[in-house]
Amino acid sequence: MQVIKKINNNAAICLDTANNELVAIGTGIGFPPVPYELENLELIQSTYYGVNPMYLDLLNQIPNEIFQVSGKVVEIFKNKINSSVSSNLVFTLADHINFAIERHKKNVQFENSLQYEIQHLYEDVYEIGLMAVQLIQTNLSIRLPKIEASNIALHLINAESVAQIATKTSHLDDTLEDVVEIIGKHFQMYIDKSTVNYSRFVSHFQYLMKRQQKGKLMNSENSKLYLSVIEEYPDTFNCVNKIKDYLIKEMDFELNDEESLYLILHVNRLCVREDCYRKGITPSQ
């Protein structure tokens, strides 16, 4: 296997014997000067073909251990459901798990209004979500609440459908464009739509729209947390209020406090990372 481009010390873009490009993860494979021939293939922990380049920087943002857990979960999903999925799922699920861990450490929890449907209509996928929570506890020594099993299951269920929604629904495209413009103007910043940060925000916004279309919004007892987040991120709160005004006017869609909290966190996450990239600073996470 030929290593042709370093991503970090433990990840690289490689060519297999048939000259097909792939992403390989393995201890120290990105350390030697590239290009070079990797003879000891036992160093390789996992390989992924056809990964969208926008997801590669997640390898520099998310611990390798989380990618390993994500890879195991996706493999279980593929085998149990007998489904062929894109290699991108390993990357998006790793990002999902990483964010769940970040929220857990900050004691931020969301109720999943689709939990009952997931448990009873997608029993096999929900079981995988439970396995994922157990793998996270075993491999990362982090005990996530049981609700995260439903959240992970929902991510797997939507893995192939989320991107299709945006391409098929021009109205959603227009709404997303307007919301991103609101964010950009509010923070006076350019949001690069080719980055994983933008792709991550799009996915979360699409989930929000899907719940709205089904009339199933988030609902839990996070009022104290909502007030705390407003106090911590007042500028982001003002931005989200502009988005809320737009959604009411254009879609007759009013966000409740729980959905507003969810959106504040994701807008803040997008803008902090975009601001870092704009200034040439590499985010620590």
PDB file of C-alpha atoms in Angstrom:
ATOM      1  CA  MET A   1       0.000   0.000   0.000  1.00  0.00           C
ATOM      2  CA  GLN A   2       1.351   3.402  -0.982  1.00  0.00           C
ATOM      3  CA  VAL A   3       0.858   6.328   1.392  1.00  0.00           C
ATOM      4  CA  ILE A   4       0.467   9.466  -0.736  1.00  0.00           C
ATOM      5  CA  LYS A   5      -0.825  12.189   1.599  1.00  0.00           C
ATOM      6  CA  LYS A   6      -0.674  12.714   5.336  1.00  0.00           C
ATOM      7  CA  ILE A   7      -3.840  13.684   7.222  1.00  0.00           C
ATOM      8  CA  ASN A   8      -2.216  13.381  10.649  1.00  0.00           C
ATOM      9  CA  ASN A   9       0.300  11.030  12.269  1.00  0.00           C
ATOM     10  CA  ASN A  10      -2.257   8.241  12.457  1.00  0.00           C
ATOM     11  CA  ALA A  11      -4.260   8.774   9.258  1.00  0.00           C
ATOM     12  CA  ALA A  12      -3.388   9.133   5.602  1.00  0.00           C
ATOM     13  CA  ILE A  13      -4.684   8.943   2.053  1.00  0.00           C
ATOM     14  CA  CYS A  14      -3.324   5.836   0.350  1.00  0.00           C
ATOM     15  CA  LEU A  15      -3.431   3.823  -2.876  1.00  0.00           C
ATOM     16  CA  ASP A  16      -4.136   0.101  -2.800  1.00  0.00           C
ATOM     17  CA  THR A  17      -2.577  -2.451  -5.180  1.00  0.00           C
ATOM     18  CA  ALA A  18      -5.249  -1.659  -7.793  1.00  0.00           C
ATOM     19  CA  ASN A  19      -4.393   2.039  -7.555  1.00  0.00           C
ATOM     20  CA  ASN A  20      -7.693   2.868  -5.830  1.00  0.00           C
ATOM     21  CA  GLU A  21      -7.632   5.778  -3.378  1.00  0.00           C
ATOM     22  CA  LEU A  22      -8.653   5.175   0.214  1.00  0.00           C
ATOM     23  CA  VAL A  23      -8.381   6.641   3.701  1.00  0.00           C
ATOM     24  CA  ALA A  24      -6.362   4.510   6.113  1.00  0.00           C
ATOM     25  CA  ILE A  25      -6.155   4.839   9.886  1.00  0.00           C
ATOM     26  CA  GLY A  26      -3.268   3.233  11.730  1.00  0.00           C
ATOM     27  CA  THR A  27      -0.683   4.019  14.360  1.00  0.00           C
ATOM     28  CA  GLY A  28       2.065   6.211  12.953  1.00  0.00           C
ATOM     29  CA  ILE A  29       1.281   5.694   9.262  1.00  0.00           C
ATOM     30  CA  GLY A  30       1.247   9.438   8.594  1.00  0.00           C
ATOM     31  CA  PHE A  31       4.518  10.126  10.362  1.00  0.00           C
ATOM     32  CA  PRO A  32       7.134   9.243   7.664  1.00  0.00           C
ATOM     33  CA  PRO A  33       7.679  11.611   4.733  1.00  0.00           C
ATOM     34  CA  VAL A  34       5.206  10.945   1.919  1.00  0.00           C
ATOM     35  CA  PRO A  35       4.928   9.342  -0.539  1.00  0.00           C
ATOM     36  CA  TYR A  36       6.245   6.005   0.713  1.00  0.00           C
ATOM     37  CA  GLU A  37       5.405   2.311   0.526  1.00  0.00           C
ATOM     38  CA  LEU A  38       3.771   0.912   3.667  1.00  0.00           C
ATOM     39  CA  GLU A  39       4.963  -2.663   3.915  1.00  0.00           C
ATOM     40  CA  ASN A  40       3.683  -3.562   7.383  1.00  0.00           C
ATOM     41  CA  LEU A  41      -0.077  -3.664   6.757  1.00  0.00           C
ATOM     42  CA  GLU A  42      -0.641  -4.848  10.324  1.00  0.00           C
ATOM     43  CA  LEU A  43      -0.331  -1.187  11.341  1.00  0.00           C
ATOM     44  CA  ILE A  44      -3.614  -0.456   9.555  1.00  0.00           C
ATOM     45  CA  GLN A  45      -6.619  -0.441  11.890  1.00  0.00           C
ATOM     46  CA  SER A  46      -9.281   0.531   9.339  1.00  0.00           C
ATOM     47  CA  THR A  47      -9.682   1.622   5.722  1.00  0.00           C
ATOM     48  CA  TYR A  48     -12.446   3.600   3.991  1.00  0.00           C
ATOM     49  CA  TYR A  49     -13.098   4.000   0.287  1.00  0.00           C
ATOM     50  CA  GLY A  50     -15.044   6.831  -1.320  1.00  0.00           C
ATOM     51  CA  VAL A  51     -14.922   9.251   1.598  1.00  0.00           C
ATOM     52  CA  ASN A  52     -16.078  12.776   0.797  1.00  0.00           C
ATOM     53  CA  PRO A  53     -12.993  15.035   1.185  1.00  0.00           C
ATOM     54  CA  MET A  54     -14.989  17.512   3.299  1.00  0.00           C
ATOM     55  CA  TYR A  55     -15.086  14.942   6.115  1.00  0.00           C
ATOM     56  CA  LEU A  56     -11.340  14.312   6.265  1.00  0.00           C
ATOM     57  CA  ASP A  57     -10.619  17.154   8.666  1.00  0.00           C
ATOM     58  CA  LEU A  58     -12.780  15.395  11.262  1.00  0.00           C
ATOM     59  CA  LEU A  59      -9.782  13.102  11.698  1.00  0.00           C
ATOM     60  CA  ASN A  60      -7.962  16.128  13.151  1.00  0.00           C
ATOM     61  CA  GLN A  61     -10.889  17.189  15.329  1.00  0.00           C
ATOM     62  CA  ILE A  62     -12.098  13.912  16.817  1.00  0.00           C
ATOM     63  CA  PRO A  63     -10.050  11.401  18.876  1.00  0.00           C
ATOM     64  CA  ASN A  64      -9.094   8.225  17.023  1.00  0.00           C
ATOM     65  CA  GLU A  65     -10.789   6.126  19.728  1.00  0.00           C
ATOM     66  CA  ILE A  66     -14.156   7.602  18.775  1.00  0.00           C
ATOM     67  CA  PHE A  67     -13.564   6.739  15.119  1.00  0.00           C
ATOM     68  CA  GLN A  68     -12.809   3.170  16.130  1.00  0.00           C
ATOM     69  CA  VAL A  69     -16.095   2.942  18.037  1.00  0.00           C
ATOM     70  CA  SER A  70     -17.975   4.527  15.135  1.00  0.00           C
ATOM     71  CA  GLY A  71     -16.424   2.039  12.720  1.00  0.00           C
ATOM     72  CA  LYS A  72     -17.550  -0.880  14.889  1.00  0.00           C
ATOM     73  CA  VAL A  73     -21.095   0.482  15.121  1.00  0.00           C
ATOM     74  CA  VAL A  74     -21.347   0.995  11.357  1.00  0.00           C
ATOM     75  CA  GLU A  75     -20.022  -2.516  10.735  1.00  0.00           C
ATOM     76  CA  ILE A  76     -22.659  -3.946  13.078  1.00  0.00           C
ATOM     77  CA  PHE A  77     -25.293  -1.845  11.296  1.00  0.00           C
ATOM     78  CA  LYS A  78     -24.220  -3.104   7.854  1.00  0.00           C
ATOM     79  CA  ASN A  79     -24.158  -6.743   8.928  1.00  0.00           C
ATOM     80  CA  LYS A  80     -27.335  -6.791  11.011  1.00  0.00           C
ATOM     81  CA  ILE A  81     -29.470  -4.762   8.625  1.00  0.00           C
ATOM     82  CA  ASN A  82     -27.802  -6.284   5.550  1.00  0.00           C
ATOM     83  CA  SER A  83     -27.440  -2.794   4.162  1.00  0.00           C
ATOM     84  CA  SER A  84     -24.780  -1.155   2.038  1.00  0.00           C
ATOM     85  CA  VAL A  85     -23.894   2.302   3.346  1.00  0.00           C
ATOM     86  CA  SER A  86     -21.404   4.969   2.411  1.00  0.00           C
ATOM     87  CA  SER A  87     -18.064   5.156   4.207  1.00  0.00           C
ATOM     88  CA  ASN A  88     -19.061   8.727   5.047  1.00  0.00           C
ATOM     89  CA  LEU A  89     -21.361   7.296   7.719  1.00  0.00           C
ATOM     90  CA  VAL A  90     -18.364   6.329   9.873  1.00  0.00           C
ATOM     91  CA  PHE A  91     -17.252   9.964   9.831  1.00  0.00           C
ATOM     92  CA  THR A  92     -20.656  11.560  10.437  1.00  0.00           C
ATOM     93  CA  LEU A  93     -21.452   9.073  13.195  1.00  0.00           C
ATOM     94  CA  ALA A  94     -18.080   9.759  14.848  1.00  0.00           C
ATOM     95  CA  ASP A  95     -18.958  13.456  14.777  1.00  0.00           C
ATOM     96  CA  HIS A  96     -22.381  12.666  16.271  1.00  0.00           C
ATOM     97  CA  ILE A  97     -20.853  10.566  19.064  1.00  0.00           C
ATOM     98  CA  ASN A  98     -18.204  13.188  19.774  1.00  0.00           C
ATOM     99  CA  PHE A  99     -20.851  15.903  20.106  1.00  0.00           C
ATOM    100  CA  ALA A 100     -22.968  13.647  22.333  1.00  0.00           C
ATOM    101  CA  ILE A 101     -19.954  13.201  24.601  1.00  0.00           C
ATOM    102  CA  GLU A 102     -19.313  16.958  24.646  1.00  0.00           C
ATOM    103  CA  ARG A 103     -22.941  17.591  25.611  1.00  0.00           C
ATOM    104  CA  HIS A 104     -22.828  14.876  28.259  1.00  0.00           C
ATOM    105  CA  LYS A 105     -19.761  16.454  29.874  1.00  0.00           C
ATOM    106  CA  LYS A 106     -21.621  19.773  29.999  1.00  0.00           C
ATOM    107  CA  ASN A 107     -24.755  18.066  31.319  1.00  0.00           C
ATOM    108  CA  VAL A 108     -26.740  19.076  28.232  1.00  0.00           C
ATOM    109  CA  GLN A 109     -29.414  16.501  27.378  1.00  0.00           C
ATOM    110  CA  PHE A 110     -32.165  16.500  24.765  1.00  0.00           C
ATOM    111  CA  GLU A 111     -35.319  14.441  24.725  1.00  0.00           C
ATOM    112  CA  ASN A 112     -35.979  12.597  21.473  1.00  0.00           C
ATOM    113  CA  SER A 113     -39.650  12.962  20.575  1.00  0.00           C
ATOM    114  CA  LEU A 114     -39.284  10.054  18.129  1.00  0.00           C
ATOM    115  CA  GLN A 115     -37.941   7.701  20.799  1.00  0.00           C
ATOM    116  CA  TYR A 116     -41.114   5.604  21.015  1.00  0.00           C
ATOM    117  CA  GLU A 117     -41.333   5.215  17.227  1.00  0.00           C
ATOM    118  CA  ILE A 118     -37.652   4.288  16.967  1.00  0.00           C
ATOM    119  CA  GLN A 119     -37.902   1.646  19.683  1.00  0.00           C
ATOM    120  CA  HIS A 120     -41.025   0.025  18.248  1.00  0.00           C
ATOM    121  CA  LEU A 121     -40.761   0.616  14.492  1.00  0.00           C
ATOM    122  CA  TYR A 122     -37.005   0.197  14.143  1.00  0.00           C
ATOM    123  CA  GLU A 123     -36.267  -2.376  16.824  1.00  0.00           C
ATOM    124  CA  ASP A 124     -33.158  -3.739  15.085  1.00  0.00           C
ATOM    125  CA  VAL A 125     -31.616  -0.285  14.653  1.00  0.00           C
ATOM    126  CA  TYR A 126     -32.502   0.715  18.210  1.00  0.00           C
ATOM    127  CA  GLU A 127     -30.740  -2.424  19.431  1.00  0.00           C
ATOM    128  CA  ILE A 128     -27.655  -1.253  17.554  1.00  0.00           C
ATOM    129  CA  GLY A 129     -28.002   2.114  19.287  1.00  0.00           C
ATOM    130  CA  LEU A 130     -27.943   0.304  22.629  1.00  0.00           C
ATOM    131  CA  MET A 131     -24.854  -1.621  21.511  1.00  0.00           C
ATOM    132  CA  ALA A 132     -23.226   1.676  20.527  1.00  0.00           C
ATOM    133  CA  VAL A 133     -23.830   3.175  23.980  1.00  0.00           C
ATOM    134  CA  GLN A 134     -22.307   0.052  25.515  1.00  0.00           C
ATOM    135  CA  LEU A 135     -19.288   0.226  23.180  1.00  0.00           C
ATOM    136  CA  ILE A 136     -18.772   3.855  24.159  1.00  0.00           C
ATOM    137  CA  GLN A 137     -18.813   2.886  27.826  1.00  0.00           C
ATOM    138  CA  THR A 138     -16.479  -0.081  27.309  1.00  0.00           C
ATOM    139  CA  ASN A 139     -13.980   1.603  24.994  1.00  0.00           C
ATOM    140  CA  LEU A 140     -14.118   5.232  26.105  1.00  0.00           C
ATOM    141  CA  SER A 141     -15.131   4.853  29.780  1.00  0.00           C
ATOM    142  CA  ILE A 142     -18.013   7.282  29.213  1.00  0.00           C
ATOM    143  CA  ARG A 143     -21.502   6.312  30.299  1.00  0.00           C
ATOM    144  CA  LEU A 144     -23.987   8.132  28.100  1.00  0.00           C
ATOM    145  CA  PRO A 145     -27.674   8.216  29.075  1.00  0.00           C
ATOM    146  CA  LYS A 146     -29.938   5.629  27.461  1.00  0.00           C
ATOM    147  CA  ILE A 147     -31.649   8.304  25.350  1.00  0.00           C
ATOM    148  CA  GLU A 148     -28.467   8.452  23.248  1.00  0.00           C
ATOM    149  CA  ALA A 149     -29.269   4.958  21.945  1.00  0.00           C
ATOM    150  CA  SER A 150     -32.323   6.459  20.226  1.00  0.00           C
ATOM    151  CA  ASN A 151     -30.310   9.413  18.947  1.00  0.00           C
ATOM    152  CA  ILE A 152     -27.647   7.136  17.454  1.00  0.00           C
ATOM    153  CA  ALA A 153     -30.338   4.901  15.957  1.00  0.00           C
ATOM    154  CA  LEU A 154     -31.994   7.941  14.386  1.00  0.00           C
ATOM    155  CA  HIS A 155     -28.651   8.980  12.903  1.00  0.00           C
ATOM    156  CA  LEU A 156     -28.283   5.529  11.322  1.00  0.00           C
ATOM    157  CA  ILE A 157     -31.870   5.540  10.033  1.00  0.00           C
ATOM    158  CA  ASN A 158     -31.403   8.957   8.434  1.00  0.00           C
ATOM    159  CA  ALA A 159     -27.876   8.315   7.167  1.00  0.00           C
ATOM    160  CA  GLU A 160     -28.857   7.799   3.558  1.00  0.00           C
ATOM    161  CA  SER A 161     -32.008   9.928   3.439  1.00  0.00           C
ATOM    162  CA  VAL A 162     -30.883  13.293   4.803  1.00  0.00           C
ATOM    163  CA  ALA A 163     -28.846  14.318   1.760  1.00  0.00           C
ATOM    164  CA  GLN A 164     -31.689  13.262  -0.553  1.00  0.00           C
ATOM    165  CA  ILE A 165     -34.133  15.581   1.224  1.00  0.00           C
ATOM    166  CA  ALA A 166     -32.042  18.647   0.410  1.00  0.00           C
ATOM    167  CA  THR A 167     -31.689  17.734  -3.283  1.00  0.00           C
ATOM    168  CA  LYS A 168     -35.361  16.885  -3.746  1.00  0.00           C
ATOM    169  CA  THR A 169     -36.904  19.761  -1.831  1.00  0.00           C
ATOM    170  CA  SER A 170     -36.055  23.113  -3.387  1.00  0.00           C
ATOM    171  CA  HIS A 171     -38.033  24.950  -0.700  1.00  0.00           C
ATOM    172  CA  LEU A 172     -35.773  23.486   1.973  1.00  0.00           C
ATOM    173  CA  ASP A 173     -32.745  24.544  -0.068  1.00  0.00           C
ATOM    174  CA  ASP A 174     -34.036  28.109  -0.191  1.00  0.00           C
ATOM    175  CA  THR A 175     -34.814  28.102   3.531  1.00  0.00           C
ATOM    176  CA  LEU A 176     -31.348  26.806   4.361  1.00  0.00           C
ATOM    177  CA  GLU A 177     -29.720  29.421   2.137  1.00  0.00           C
ATOM    178  CA  ASP A 178     -31.678  32.178   3.873  1.00  0.00           C
ATOM    179  CA  VAL A 179     -30.829  30.887   7.356  1.00  0.00           C
ATOM    180  CA  VAL A 180     -27.108  30.661   6.527  1.00  0.00           C
ATOM    181  CA  GLU A 181     -27.264  34.191   5.133  1.00  0.00           C
ATOM    182  CA  ILE A 182     -28.853  35.388   8.386  1.00  0.00           C
ATOM    183  CA  ILE A 183     -26.023  33.778  10.362  1.00  0.00           C
ATOM    184  CA  GLY A 184     -23.317  35.179   8.084  1.00  0.00           C
ATOM    185  CA  LYS A 185     -24.694  38.704   8.195  1.00  0.00           C
ATOM    186  CA  HIS A 186     -25.263  38.631  11.953  1.00  0.00           C
ATOM    187  CA  PHE A 187     -21.687  37.590  12.719  1.00  0.00           C
ATOM    188  CA  GLN A 188     -20.243  39.457   9.718  1.00  0.00           C
ATOM    189  CA  MET A 189     -18.393  36.372   8.555  1.00  0.00           C
ATOM    190  CA  TYR A 190     -18.067  34.198   5.490  1.00  0.00           C
ATOM    191  CA  ILE A 191     -19.316  30.619   5.930  1.00  0.00           C
ATOM    192  CA  ASP A 192     -17.462  28.228   3.643  1.00  0.00           C
ATOM    193  CA  LYS A 193     -20.024  25.788   2.251  1.00  0.00           C
ATOM    194  CA  SER A 194     -17.370  23.280   1.203  1.00  0.00           C
ATOM    195  CA  THR A 195     -16.335  22.460   4.773  1.00  0.00           C
ATOM    196  CA  VAL A 196     -17.428  19.726   7.141  1.00  0.00           C
ATOM    197  CA  ASN A 197     -18.577  22.431   9.563  1.00  0.00           C
ATOM    198  CA  TYR A 198     -21.167  23.610   7.073  1.00  0.00           C
ATOM    199  CA  SER A 199     -22.171  20.035   6.209  1.00  0.00           C
ATOM    200  CA  ARG A 200     -22.613  19.294   9.918  1.00  0.00           C
ATOM    201  CA  PHE A 201     -24.868  22.309  10.400  1.00  0.00           C
ATOM    202  CA  VAL A 202     -26.916  21.397   7.312  1.00  0.00           C
ATOM    203  CA  SER A 203     -27.555  17.916   8.694  1.00  0.00           C
ATOM    204  CA  HIS A 204     -28.794  19.276  12.017  1.00  0.00           C
ATOM    205  CA  PHE A 205     -30.969  21.880  10.327  1.00  0.00           C
ATOM    206  CA  GLN A 206     -32.485  19.187   8.099  1.00  0.00           C
ATOM    207  CA  TYR A 207     -33.301  17.086  11.162  1.00  0.00           C
ATOM    208  CA  LEU A 208     -35.033  20.132  12.639  1.00  0.00           C
ATOM    209  CA  MET A 209     -37.084  20.635   9.480  1.00  0.00           C
ATOM    210  CA  LYS A 210     -38.024  16.959   9.322  1.00  0.00           C
ATOM    211  CA  ARG A 211     -39.345  17.073  12.873  1.00  0.00           C
ATOM    212  CA  GLN A 212     -41.290  20.222  12.048  1.00  0.00           C
ATOM    213  CA  GLN A 213     -42.853  18.603   8.982  1.00  0.00           C
ATOM    214  CA  LYS A 214     -43.958  15.660  11.100  1.00  0.00           C
ATOM    215  CA  GLY A 215     -45.206  17.918  13.884  1.00  0.00           C
ATOM    216  CA  LYS A 216     -42.815  16.330  16.378  1.00  0.00           C
ATOM    217  CA  LEU A 217     -40.692  18.921  18.097  1.00  0.00           C
ATOM    218  CA  MET A 218     -38.333  18.403  20.988  1.00  0.00           C
ATOM    219  CA  ASN A 219     -39.889  18.716  24.393  1.00  0.00           C
ATOM    220  CA  SER A 220     -38.160  18.282  27.740  1.00  0.00           C
ATOM    221  CA  GLU A 221     -37.417  19.987  31.024  1.00  0.00           C
ATOM    222  CA  ASN A 222     -34.391  22.038  30.000  1.00  0.00           C
ATOM    223  CA  SER A 223     -35.720  25.484  30.918  1.00  0.00           C
ATOM    224  CA  LYS A 224     -32.888  26.178  33.382  1.00  0.00           C
ATOM    225  CA  LEU A 225     -30.298  25.079  30.830  1.00  0.00           C
ATOM    226  CA  TYR A 226     -31.955  27.251  28.173  1.00  0.00           C
ATOM    227  CA  LEU A 227     -31.649  30.333  30.397  1.00  0.00           C
ATOM    228  CA  SER A 228     -28.048  29.437  31.203  1.00  0.00           C
ATOM    229  CA  VAL A 229     -27.118  29.088  27.522  1.00  0.00           C
ATOM    230  CA  ILE A 230     -28.811  32.395  26.686  1.00  0.00           C
ATOM    231  CA  GLU A 231     -26.677  34.063  29.336  1.00  0.00           C
ATOM    232  CA  GLU A 232     -23.499  32.359  28.112  1.00  0.00           C
ATOM    233  CA  TYR A 233     -24.053  33.019  24.394  1.00  0.00           C
ATOM    234  CA  PRO A 234     -26.118  36.244  24.128  1.00  0.00           C
ATOM    235  CA  ASP A 235     -24.935  37.077  20.617  1.00  0.00           C
ATOM    236  CA  THR A 236     -25.816  33.626  19.315  1.00  0.00           C
ATOM    237  CA  PHE A 237     -29.185  33.914  21.066  1.00  0.00           C
ATOM    238  CA  ASN A 238     -29.849  37.169  19.191  1.00  0.00           C
ATOM    239  CA  CYS A 239     -28.911  35.462  15.926  1.00  0.00           C
ATOM    240  CA  VAL A 240     -31.252  32.535  16.619  1.00  0.00           C
ATOM    241  CA  ASN A 241     -34.054  35.001  17.372  1.00  0.00           C
ATOM    242  CA  LYS A 242     -33.598  36.390  13.853  1.00  0.00           C
ATOM    243  CA  ILE A 243     -33.819  32.846  12.483  1.00  0.00           C
ATOM    244  CA  LYS A 244     -36.952  32.233  14.557  1.00  0.00           C
ATOM    245  CA  ASP A 245     -38.565  35.404  13.191  1.00  0.00           C
ATOM    246  CA  TYR A 246     -37.741  34.279   9.661  1.00  0.00           C
ATOM    247  CA  LEU A 247     -39.172  30.760  10.186  1.00  0.00           C
ATOM    248  CA  ILE A 248     -42.402  32.175  11.626  1.00  0.00           C
ATOM    249  CA  LYS A 249     -42.795  34.588   8.724  1.00  0.00           C
ATOM    250  CA  GLU A 250     -41.865  32.234   5.891  1.00  0.00           C
ATOM    251  CA  MET A 251     -43.022  28.834   7.189  1.00  0.00           C
ATOM    252  CA  ASP A 252     -45.386  29.573  10.053  1.00  0.00           C
ATOM    253  CA  PHE A 253     -42.986  27.444  12.111  1.00  0.00           C
ATOM    254  CA  GLU A 254     -42.407  28.582  15.680  1.00  0.00           C
ATOM    255  CA  LEU A 255     -39.503  27.055  17.586  1.00  0.00           C
ATOM    256  CA  ASN A 256     -40.129  26.142  21.206  1.00  0.00           C
ATOM    257  CA  ASP A 257     -37.465  26.739  23.858  1.00  0.00           C
ATOM    258  CA  GLU A 258     -36.024  23.251  23.457  1.00  0.00           C
ATOM    259  CA  GLU A 259     -35.597  23.640  19.711  1.00  0.00           C
ATOM    260  CA  SER A 260     -34.164  27.120  20.251  1.00  0.00           C
ATOM    261  CA  LEU A 261     -31.634  25.700  22.702  1.00  0.00           C
ATOM    262  CA  TYR A 262     -30.693  23.026  20.168  1.00  0.00           C
ATOM    263  CA  LEU A 263     -30.251  25.642  17.428  1.00  0.00           C
ATOM    264  CA  ILE A 264     -28.239  28.016  19.647  1.00  0.00           C
ATOM    265  CA  LEU A 265     -25.738  25.256  20.377  1.00  0.00           C
ATOM    266  CA  HIS A 266     -25.344  24.337  16.717  1.00  0.00           C
ATOM    267  CA  VAL A 267     -25.145  27.892  15.416  1.00  0.00           C
ATOM    268  CA  ASN A 268     -22.540  28.643  18.070  1.00  0.00           C
ATOM    269  CA  ARG A 269     -20.641  25.486  17.142  1.00  0.00           C
ATOM    270  CA  LEU A 270     -20.666  26.439  13.458  1.00  0.00           C
ATOM    271  CA  CYS A 271     -19.581  30.032  14.039  1.00  0.00           C
ATOM    272  CA  VAL A 272     -16.830  29.287  16.545  1.00  0.00           C
ATOM    273  CA  ARG A 273     -15.214  26.781  14.188  1.00  0.00           C
ATOM    274  CA  GLU A 274     -15.704  28.935  11.086  1.00  0.00           C
ATOM    275  CA  ASP A 275     -14.178  31.889  12.918  1.00  0.00           C
ATOM    276  CA  CYS A 276     -11.181  29.756  13.851  1.00  0.00           C
ATOM    277  CA  TYR A 277     -10.633  28.735  10.241  1.00  0.00           C
ATOM    278  CA  ARG A 278     -11.092  32.292   9.044  1.00  0.00           C
ATOM    279  CA  LYS A 279      -8.323  33.422  11.362  1.00  0.00           C
ATOM    280  CA  GLY A 280      -6.066  30.517  10.406  1.00  0.00           C
ATOM    281  CA  ILE A 281      -6.339  28.860  13.795  1.00  0.00           C
ATOM    282  CA  THR A 282      -6.767  25.082  14.058  1.00  0.00           C
ATOM    283  CA  PRO A 283      -9.568  24.199  16.499  1.00  0.00           C
ATOM    284  CA  SER A 284      -8.463  22.099  19.436  1.00  0.00           C
ATOM    285  CA  GLN A 285     -11.502  19.809  19.018  1.00  0.00           C
TER     286      GLN A 285
END
